[in-house]
Coordinates of C-alpha atoms in Angstrom, one line a residue:
M291 CA -18.9 -1.1 60.8
K292 CA -22.1 -3.0 61.9
G293 CA -20.0 -5.0 64.4
L294 CA -18.5 -1.8 65.9
V295 CA -22.0 -0.3 66.3
H296 CA -23.3 -3.4 68.1
A297 CA -20.2 -3.4 70.3
A298 CA -20.8 0.3 71.2
I299 CA -24.4 -0.6 72.1
F300 CA -23.3 -3.5 74.2
A301 CA -20.8 -1.4 76.1
F302 CA -23.5 1.2 76.7
F303 CA -25.8 -1.3 78.4
I304 CA -22.9 -2.7 80.5
F305 CA -21.9 0.7 81.9
S306 CA -25.3 2.4 82.0
A307 CA -27.3 -0.4 83.7
P308 CA -29.8 1.1 86.1
L309 CA -28.9 0.8 89.8
G310 CA -32.6 0.4 90.7
H311 CA -34.6 2.4 93.3
A312 CA -33.4 0.9 96.6
Q313 CA -34.4 2.8 99.6
D314 CA -31.9 4.1 102.2
A315 CA -32.2 1.4 104.9
N316 CA -31.1 3.8 107.6
A317 CA -33.9 6.2 106.8
S318 CA -36.7 3.6 106.7
R319 CA -38.6 2.0 109.5
N320 CA -39.7 -1.6 109.2
L321 CA -43.5 -1.7 109.8
S322 CA -45.4 -5.0 110.2
L323 CA -49.1 -5.3 109.8
E324 CA -49.6 -5.9 113.5
Q325 CA -47.5 -2.8 114.3
A326 CA -49.6 -0.8 111.9
L327 CA -52.8 -2.0 113.6
E328 CA -51.5 -1.1 117.0
L329 CA -50.6 2.4 115.9
A330 CA -54.1 2.8 114.5
R331 CA -55.7 1.7 117.7
N332 CA -53.4 4.1 119.7
N333 CA -54.4 7.0 117.5
T334 CA -57.1 8.6 119.7
E335 CA -58.7 10.4 116.7
N336 CA -59.8 7.0 115.3
L337 CA -61.8 5.7 118.3
D338 CA -62.5 8.8 120.4
A339 CA -66.0 9.3 119.2
P340 CA -67.4 5.8 120.0
R341 CA -65.5 5.8 123.3
T342 CA -66.9 9.1 124.5
R343 CA -70.3 8.0 123.4
I344 CA -70.2 5.2 126.0
A345 CA -69.4 7.8 128.7
S346 CA -72.2 10.0 127.4
V347 CA -74.8 7.2 127.5
R348 CA -73.7 6.2 131.0
A349 CA -74.1 9.8 132.2
R350 CA -77.6 9.9 130.8
L351 CA -78.4 6.6 132.6
R352 CA -77.2 7.9 135.9
A353 CA -79.6 10.9 135.5
I354 CA -82.6 8.7 135.1
G355 CA -84.8 8.6 138.2
A356 CA -83.3 11.7 139.8
M357 CA -85.9 13.6 141.9
P358 CA -87.2 16.7 140.0
A359 CA -86.4 20.1 141.5
P360 CA -89.0 21.2 144.1
E361 CA -91.3 24.1 143.3
L362 CA -91.8 27.0 145.7
R363 CA -95.3 28.5 145.4
L364 CA -96.2 31.9 146.8
S365 CA -99.5 33.8 146.8
H366 CA -100.9 37.0 148.4
D367 CA -104.5 38.1 148.5
E368 CA -105.8 41.5 149.8
G369 CA -109.2 41.4 151.5
R370 CA -112.1 43.6 150.7
L371 CA -111.8 45.3 154.0
A372 CA -108.7 47.4 154.9
G373 CA -106.2 45.5 157.0
E374 CA -107.3 42.1 155.8
S375 CA -104.9 39.9 153.7
S376 CA -103.8 36.4 153.3
Q377 CA -100.5 34.8 152.3
E378 CA -99.8 31.2 151.3
Y379 CA -96.5 29.5 151.1
A380 CA -96.3 26.0 149.5
L381 CA -93.5 23.6 148.6
R382 CA -94.4 21.2 145.8
F383 CA -92.4 18.0 145.1
R384 CA -93.1 16.2 141.8
L385 CA -92.9 12.4 141.9
N386 CA -91.5 10.0 139.3
N387 CA -93.6 7.1 138.0
P388 CA -91.6 4.1 139.3
W389 CA -92.7 1.8 136.5
E390 CA -91.8 4.4 133.9
T391 CA -88.5 5.0 135.6
K392 CA -87.7 1.3 135.6
A393 CA -88.5 1.1 131.9
L394 CA -86.3 4.2 131.3
V395 CA -83.4 2.5 133.1
E396 CA -83.8 -0.6 130.9
E397 CA -83.7 1.5 127.8
G398 CA -80.6 3.3 129.1
Q399 CA -78.8 0.0 129.8
A400 CA -79.7 -1.2 126.3
R401 CA -78.2 2.1 124.9
I402 CA -75.0 1.4 126.8
E403 CA -74.7 -2.0 125.2
V404 CA -75.4 -0.5 121.8
A405 CA -72.6 2.0 122.4
R406 CA -70.2 -0.8 123.5
I407 CA -71.0 -2.8 120.4
E408 CA -70.6 0.2 118.2
L409 CA -67.1 0.7 119.6
K410 CA -66.3 -2.9 118.7
L411 CA -67.8 -2.3 115.2
T412 CA -65.7 0.8 114.7
E413 CA -62.6 -1.1 115.8
N414 CA -63.4 -3.8 113.2
I415 CA -63.9 -1.3 110.5
L416 CA -60.7 0.5 111.4
S417 CA -58.8 -2.8 111.4
Y418 CA -60.1 -3.7 107.9
E419 CA -59.3 -0.2 106.6
V420 CA -55.7 -0.3 107.9
K421 CA -55.2 -3.8 106.4
R422 CA -56.6 -2.7 103.1
L423 CA -54.4 0.4 103.0
Y424 CA -51.3 -1.5 104.2
F425 CA -51.5 -4.0 101.4
E426 CA -52.5 -1.5 98.8
T427 CA -49.5 0.6 99.8
L428 CA -47.3 -2.5 99.5
Y429 CA -48.7 -3.2 96.1
R430 CA -48.4 0.4 94.8
K431 CA -44.8 0.6 95.9
K432 CA -43.8 -2.6 94.1
D433 CA -45.8 -1.6 91.1
A434 CA -44.1 1.8 90.9
L435 CA -40.7 0.1 91.0
L436 CA -41.6 -2.2 88.1
A437 CA -43.0 0.7 86.2
H438 CA -39.6 2.5 86.6
E439 CA -37.8 -0.6 85.5
I440 CA -39.8 -0.7 82.3
A441 CA -39.3 3.0 81.7
E442 CA -35.5 2.8 82.2
T443 CA -35.2 -0.2 80.0
Q444 CA -37.2 1.6 77.3
A445 CA -35.0 4.6 77.7
A446 CA -32.0 2.3 77.0
I447 CA -33.7 1.0 73.9
R448 CA -34.3 4.6 72.8
T449 CA -30.6 5.4 73.3
A450 CA -29.6 2.3 71.3
H451 CA -31.9 3.4 68.4
D452 CA -30.3 6.9 68.5
I453 CA -26.9 5.3 68.1
L454 CA -28.2 3.1 65.2
V455 CA -29.7 6.2 63.5
A456 CA -26.4 8.1 63.8
A457 CA -24.7 5.1 62.2
G458 CA -27.2 5.1 59.4
Q459 CA -28.5 1.6 60.3
L460 CA -32.0 2.7 61.5
T461 CA -34.5 5.0 60.0
L462 CA -35.5 8.1 61.9
P463 CA -39.3 7.2 62.2
K464 CA -38.3 4.0 64.0
A465 CA -36.2 6.1 66.5
L466 CA -39.1 8.6 66.9
E467 CA -41.5 5.7 67.8
S468 CA -39.0 4.6 70.4
R469 CA -38.8 8.1 71.9
L470 CA -42.6 8.3 72.0
E471 CA -42.8 4.9 73.8
T472 CA -40.2 6.1 76.3
Y473 CA -42.3 9.1 77.0
K474 CA -45.3 6.9 77.6
T475 CA -43.5 4.5 79.9
F476 CA -42.1 7.4 82.1
A477 CA -45.6 8.9 82.3
V478 CA -46.9 5.5 83.5
A479 CA -44.1 5.4 86.1
S480 CA -44.9 8.9 87.3
K481 CA -48.6 8.1 87.7
A482 CA -47.6 5.0 89.6
D483 CA -45.5 7.1 91.9
R484 CA -48.3 9.5 92.6
T485 CA -50.8 6.7 93.3
Y486 CA -48.3 5.2 95.8
E487 CA -47.8 8.5 97.5
S488 CA -51.5 9.1 97.8
V489 CA -52.2 5.7 99.4
S490 CA -49.2 5.9 101.6
S491 CA -50.2 9.3 102.9
T492 CA -53.6 8.0 103.8
L493 CA -52.1 5.1 105.7
L494 CA -49.7 7.3 107.6
A495 CA -52.6 9.6 108.6
L496 CA -54.5 6.7 110.1
L497 CA -51.4 5.7 112.0
A498 CA -50.8 9.3 113.2
Q499 CA -47.4 9.4 111.5
P500 CA -46.0 12.5 109.9
E501 CA -46.6 12.7 106.2
G502 CA -43.7 11.4 104.1
T503 CA -42.3 9.2 106.9
P504 CA -40.3 6.5 105.2
V505 CA -41.6 3.0 106.1
N506 CA -40.7 -0.4 104.9
L507 CA -43.7 -2.7 104.9
V508 CA -42.4 -6.1 105.9
T509 CA -45.6 -8.2 106.0
S510 CA -46.1 -10.2 102.8
F511 CA -49.2 -10.9 100.8
S512 CA -51.4 -13.8 102.0
K513 CA -51.2 -17.1 100.1
P514 CA -54.3 -19.0 98.9
D515 CA -55.7 -21.6 101.3
E516 CA -55.2 -25.1 100.1
N517 CA -58.7 -26.0 101.5
T518 CA -60.6 -23.4 99.5
S519 CA -63.1 -26.0 98.4
N520 CA -64.1 -26.5 102.1
L521 CA -65.2 -22.9 102.3
T522 CA -68.9 -22.9 101.6
L523 CA -71.7 -20.4 102.3
N524 CA -73.6 -22.8 104.5
N525 CA -70.5 -23.4 106.6
L526 CA -69.4 -19.8 106.9
F527 CA -72.8 -18.1 107.4
P528 CA -73.5 -19.4 110.9
T529 CA -70.0 -18.4 112.0
A530 CA -70.4 -15.0 110.5
T531 CA -73.6 -14.3 112.4
L532 CA -72.3 -15.6 115.7
G533 CA -71.3 -12.6 117.8
R534 CA -71.7 -10.2 114.9
P535 CA -71.4 -6.6 116.2
E536 CA -73.9 -5.3 113.7
L537 CA -76.5 -7.8 114.5
I538 CA -75.9 -7.6 118.3
S539 CA -76.3 -3.8 118.1
L540 CA -79.6 -4.2 116.3
E541 CA -80.8 -6.7 119.0
H542 CA -80.0 -4.2 121.7
E543 CA -81.8 -1.5 119.7
G544 CA -84.8 -3.9 119.8
E545 CA -84.4 -4.1 123.6
A546 CA -84.5 -0.3 123.8
A547 CA -87.7 -0.3 121.7
R548 CA -89.3 -2.8 124.0
A549 CA -88.4 -0.6 126.9
R550 CA -90.1 2.3 125.2
I551 CA -93.3 0.2 125.0
Q552 CA -93.0 -0.4 128.7
Q553 CA -92.7 3.3 129.3
A554 CA -95.8 4.0 127.4
E555 CA -97.7 1.3 129.3
A556 CA -96.4 2.6 132.6
R557 CA -97.8 6.1 131.8
R558 CA -101.2 4.4 131.7
I559 CA -101.0 3.5 135.4
P560 CA -102.5 6.2 137.7
W561 CA -99.8 7.6 139.9
F562 CA -99.1 10.6 142.2
S563 CA -98.0 13.5 140.1
F564 CA -96.9 15.7 143.0
F565 CA -96.9 16.1 146.8
Q566 CA -97.3 19.6 148.3
G567 CA -97.1 21.0 151.8
N568 CA -98.4 24.5 152.4
I569 CA -99.0 27.1 155.1
E570 CA -101.6 29.9 154.9
H571 CA -101.5 33.0 157.1
D572 CA -104.7 35.0 157.3
R573 CA -104.6 38.6 158.7
R574 CA -108.0 39.9 159.8
I575 CA -109.2 42.9 161.7
S576 CA -110.3 40.8 164.7
S577 CA -107.6 38.1 164.6
D578 CA -104.8 36.4 162.7
S579 CA -104.6 32.6 162.0
D580 CA -102.3 30.1 160.4
Q581 CA -103.5 27.0 158.5
W582 CA -101.4 24.0 157.5
G583 CA -102.3 21.8 154.6
V584 CA -101.1 18.9 152.4
L585 CA -102.0 18.4 148.8
L586 CA -101.6 15.4 146.6
G587 CA -101.9 15.3 142.8
I588 CA -102.9 12.1 141.0
E589 CA -102.5 11.7 137.3
I590 CA -105.4 9.8 135.8
P591 CA -104.5 8.7 132.2
M592 CA -107.6 9.0 130.1
W593 CA -106.4 9.6 126.5
G594 CA -103.3 9.9 124.3
H595 CA -101.4 6.9 125.8
R596 CA -102.7 4.4 123.3
A597 CA -101.1 6.4 120.5
D598 CA -97.8 6.3 122.4
I599 CA -97.9 2.5 122.7
Q600 CA -98.8 2.1 119.0
A601 CA -95.8 4.4 118.0
A602 CA -93.4 2.4 120.3
T603 CA -94.7 -0.9 119.0
A604 CA -94.3 0.3 115.4
E605 CA -90.6 1.2 116.2
L606 CA -90.1 -2.4 117.5
H607 CA -91.6 -4.0 114.4
E608 CA -89.3 -1.7 112.3
N609 CA -86.3 -2.8 114.3
L610 CA -87.2 -6.5 113.8
A611 CA -87.5 -6.0 110.1
I612 CA -84.1 -4.3 110.0
Q613 CA -82.6 -7.2 111.8
R614 CA -84.0 -9.6 109.2
L615 CA -82.8 -7.4 106.4
A616 CA -79.3 -7.2 108.0
R617 CA -79.0 -11.0 108.1
R618 CA -80.1 -11.2 104.5
D619 CA -77.6 -8.5 103.4
L620 CA -74.8 -10.3 105.4
R621 CA -75.6 -13.6 103.6
L622 CA -75.5 -11.8 100.2
T623 CA -72.2 -10.0 101.1
L624 CA -70.7 -13.3 102.3
A625 CA -71.7 -15.1 99.1
S626 CA -70.2 -12.3 96.9
A627 CA -67.0 -12.2 98.9
L628 CA -66.7 -16.0 98.7
R629 CA -67.1 -15.9 94.9
D630 CA -64.5 -13.2 94.5
Y631 CA -62.1 -15.1 96.8
R632 CA -62.4 -18.3 94.7
A633 CA -62.0 -16.4 91.4
A634 CA -59.0 -14.4 92.6
S635 CA -57.4 -17.6 94.0
R636 CA -57.8 -19.4 90.6
Q637 CA -56.6 -16.3 88.7
L638 CA -53.5 -16.0 90.9
A639 CA -52.7 -19.7 90.4
E640 CA -52.9 -19.3 86.7
H641 CA -50.7 -16.2 86.7
E642 CA -48.1 -17.9 88.9
I643 CA -47.8 -20.9 86.6
S644 CA -47.6 -18.8 83.5
S645 CA -45.0 -16.5 85.1
V646 CA -42.8 -19.4 86.2
N647 CA -42.9 -20.9 82.7
L648 CA -42.2 -17.7 81.0
E649 CA -39.3 -16.8 83.3
S650 CA -37.7 -20.2 82.6
E651 CA -38.2 -19.8 78.8
L652 CA -36.7 -16.3 78.7
A653 CA -33.8 -16.9 81.1
P654 CA -31.4 -18.2 78.4
A655 CA -32.3 -15.3 76.0
L656 CA -31.7 -12.7 78.7
E657 CA -28.3 -13.9 79.5
E658 CA -25.3 -12.2 77.9
S659 CA -23.5 -14.4 75.4
P660 CA -19.8 -14.8 76.3
N661 CA -18.6 -14.4 72.7
G662 CA -20.8 -11.4 72.0
Q663 CA -23.2 -13.4 69.7
G664 CA -26.9 -14.2 70.2
I665 CA -29.8 -11.8 70.7
D666 CA -28.9 -8.2 70.1
P667 CA -29.2 -5.8 73.0
V668 CA -32.3 -4.0 71.7
S669 CA -34.2 -7.3 71.3
R670 CA -33.0 -8.5 74.7
N671 CA -34.3 -5.3 76.4
Q672 CA -37.6 -5.6 74.6
L673 CA -37.9 -9.1 76.1
R674 CA -37.0 -7.6 79.5
I675 CA -39.8 -5.1 79.2
G676 CA -42.2 -8.0 78.3
L677 CA -41.0 -9.9 81.4
F678 CA -41.5 -6.8 83.6
E679 CA -45.0 -6.5 82.3
V680 CA -45.7 -10.1 83.2
R681 CA -44.3 -9.5 86.7
R682 CA -46.7 -6.5 87.0
K683 CA -49.6 -8.6 86.1
L684 CA -48.6 -11.3 88.6
L685 CA -48.2 -8.6 91.3
E686 CA -51.7 -7.2 90.4
A687 CA -53.1 -10.8 90.7
R688 CA -51.5 -11.2 94.1
Y689 CA -53.0 -7.9 95.3
Q690 CA -56.4 -8.7 93.9
F691 CA -56.3 -12.0 95.8
Q692 CA -55.2 -10.2 99.0
S693 CA -58.1 -7.8 98.6
A694 CA -60.5 -10.7 98.1
H695 CA -59.0 -12.4 101.1
L696 CA -59.5 -9.4 103.4
A697 CA -63.0 -8.8 102.1
L698 CA -63.9 -12.4 102.9
E699 CA -62.4 -12.2 106.4
H700 CA -64.3 -9.0 107.0
A701 CA -67.5 -10.6 105.9
I702 CA -66.9 -13.6 108.2
G703 CA -65.8 -11.5 111.1
H704 CA -62.6 -13.4 111.9
P705 CA -59.4 -14.6 110.1
L706 CA -59.7 -17.6 107.7
R707 CA -56.8 -19.2 109.4
K708 CA -53.9 -18.4 111.6
E709 CA -50.9 -17.4 109.6

């Protein structure tokens, strides 16, 4: 009787083996990392704000130095005697301070450079975010597949236990434990599916692709660099600071602050505030007369400008302090990223060695015996579940290394090496 039960269980596993979760190749689109980056750059929503800011700053620069609108001045006076009056017509032109205008132009040019660098910075952040989501989507998809493999294998064990209970060869509590474990594994698989769908939707939104678009991510995880020991903080930090958009942007902000000091100093120079031409017509009892005149206004700075210079100088000192702080923060970020990269690299190597050894040890036990002897189907599937769990841990280690790899590249500002 026991042999018949085992034969029935063996037949069940042969004919009810899961077919897997292969995607319909015709409905999926292969998407490499470079293609994803190109789609993200072409999505106008991602970069429109910094691009339009450049145009806005340029427009403000072109407006600097424009002649102020002239002022028309009219006056009318009635004389004490009847029939006497006077009218005055004047046109006043306000004049720009050339030294202040020059300093304003310098600040505007610095603002344009800041806007250009901020566009580059936004592009770098977008690139990092796309790479992060791309590899997380790849990881979540593979993790969900392994979670379903575990759940389906556990379901097969549950069915086998039900058969043994029906044959009186297994107690009901043992079968109930199997059912509870099956419920847990399917719940884990369902959660893995939801996580994959969430990350995938975010990636598709960045790429301006319709939600639910089936894509097949074809770029594999990065592999550890054999020359990891050559990566040191002292070697990487000078490279990370060279051409760094964040630091260059702060430097141009410093140039703008210096220009504001020059503006405050320029306002201390006496200069014509306006030029006015006027004509006055007098109507008197005995005669009428017209008088022409020219009026010049000169601004004589006497107070208030010292405070402007002090305020602008304080802004410059603040900017210089922020620059020093940014370099310190970059060094700390780079050191942390390098430590994480080395740790993830070692962890991945350990998982790969352990996984290879375990696969080779379990391979004979997972093979079906030609004469129907050997490990029973339930034990064999329990070993399969253990192997799937090991594969999930290895996959997680590869993803953690990939995340550390991306973080280090982002901290350095360029790829570690050409793939």
